[in-house]
Amino acid sequence: MIVITSLYFLIHKKPTFNNLLIEYKIMCLAIPGKVIKIDDDNATIDYNGITKQAKITIISPKIGDYVLVHAGFAIEILKKDRKDDTI
Amino acid sequence: MPVDTDTENIISEIKEIAEDINRPVKIMEVCGTHTQTIAKYGIKTLLPENIQLVSGPGCPVCVTPQRTIDSAVRLAQNGIPIATYGDMLKVPGTEMSLEVAKENGSKVFIVESTIDALKLKTEYPNLVFLAIGFETTTPMTAWAVKNGLDIICAHKTIPEAMNVIVSNQDNQIDGFLNPGHVSAIIGTRPYRDINAPQVIAGFEPEDVLKSILMLLKQINTDRKEVENNYTKIVNDDGNKKARALTSSIFETCDSEWRGIGIIKDSGLKLKKQYQNHDAMEKYRELLKDLPEPKDNKGCRCADVIMGVIEPKKCPLFSKVCTPDNPTGPCMVGTESACKIAYKYRGDDNA
Ligand code: SF4
């Protein structure tokens, strides 16, 4: 049982980015991306090559920071520079 | 390729401690996103028999009362465009869901964010946003109200609901996996008055397993602490800027949770100076004589979100109630326990 599940972990561990984008439509999910441009309280976030806008009204990231984005807003800066770390 | 030995170690440590505890232990994952991780990665199958995981009230779609949905439906039927997050559309109201209202010709829009709702408002000036969600989602509504959006406010707060669950005699929860993204906003302090072992958890399967282990260690040593196992996102203070934004627009009020009833101080309402954005006030006349909410016959959602039963114990589960034809709200949202259990029903995991 453990081996089977461990294999499952290995196969399914990291959701593909497309899946993430689909799930992005779901309100409570938060996904990590890299801040590549800041323009007032708007940031351009790079999610592995796909860019999207997010508001940075409630955090103050720098360019290059990884942030967690929820419902169009960056809600927190990831402490480690590990973009694929968490959703 | 090496099999994840860290995970194997965590699992065997869980087994040892569970044996040591030597009694049934019930752990509640408060947040629906944890419910998803648990089902998707088959975490229940990894746990010893005496460790049970149950879902909690952290599914905004499930706990939004029928009256709120009925109000949105009524406005939509009277020509007032409604925007809301996608999961809300299928939730059964007393007479119909927003989806049915839309099929019947009312203007109902799905938005991904309040930013999109504000954009829609330029086209539909009388648009109303049905605002649901917990502490993570509230600041986005606050920002939009500041920028002129009218709302039906159904925002709720998590710690107060957890307190009610702790004091409920029927479920006897031994410990909580606390929600990660809610905690990113509120920090660790609001949980300290809750009289139960708690671990703030991230959403990877390893995070969940490690957090279960930390909970079992607390239970085994009779500790009731709030531990943070999501430090890359959550700190003790939370996000002060987000909370300041929320409290500049909203104030605390008692709030009705579908299936649970009124929970003191567990909701938010617009402050006086923003009440002109409260659609419930603005359209008070239209909202008179709403249908009397009636229970969905046989639906045990209330017991599901209170951790009393697992979805499969509901007699309607997958027989009458399915995601395409949901009897209750727990079969609707992406984070809803019955829907997740349905999706993974073949795996015997959910
Ligand atoms: S399976 Fe359907 S009817 Fe049963 S509790 Fe869940 S939502 Fe309600």
CSV table of C-alpha atoms in Angstrom, one decimal, chain A residues 38-69:
chain,number,residue,atom,x,y,z
A,38,ILE,CA,5.7,46.4,-10.9
A,39,ASP,CA,3.5,49.3,-12.0
A,40,ASP,CA,1.9,51.2,-9.0
A,41,ASP,CA,-0.2,48.5,-7.3
A,42,ASN,CA,-0.3,46.2,-10.3
A,43,ALA,CA,2.3,43.5,-10.8
A,44,THR,CA,3.1,41.3,-13.7
A,45,ILE,CA,3.5,37.8,-12.4
A,46,ASP,CA,5.3,35.1,-14.4
A,47,TYR,CA,3.9,31.6,-13.9
A,48,ASN,CA,6.5,29.5,-15.6
A,49,GLY,CA,6.3,31.5,-18.9
A,50,ILE,CA,2.7,32.5,-18.7
A,51,THR,CA,2.2,36.0,-17.4
A,52,LYS,CA,-0.8,37.5,-15.7
A,53,GLN,CA,-1.6,40.6,-13.8
A,54,ALA,CA,-2.1,40.7,-10.0
A,55,LYS,CA,-2.8,43.5,-7.5
A,56,ILE,CA,-0.1,44.1,-4.9
A,57,THR,CA,-2.4,46.1,-2.7
A,58,ILE,CA,-1.8,44.1,0.4
A,59,ILE,CA,1.9,43.2,0.2
A,60,SER,CA,4.9,45.0,-1.0
A,61,PRO,CA,7.0,42.6,-3.1
A,62,LYS,CA,10.2,43.5,-5.0
A,63,ILE,CA,10.9,42.4,-8.6
A,64,GLY,CA,12.2,38.8,-8.5
A,65,ASP,CA,10.2,37.9,-5.4
A,66,TYR,CA,7.9,34.8,-5.5
A,67,VAL,CA,4.4,35.6,-4.4
A,68,LEU,CA,1.3,33.6,-3.7
A,69,VAL,CA,-1.7,34.9,-5.7
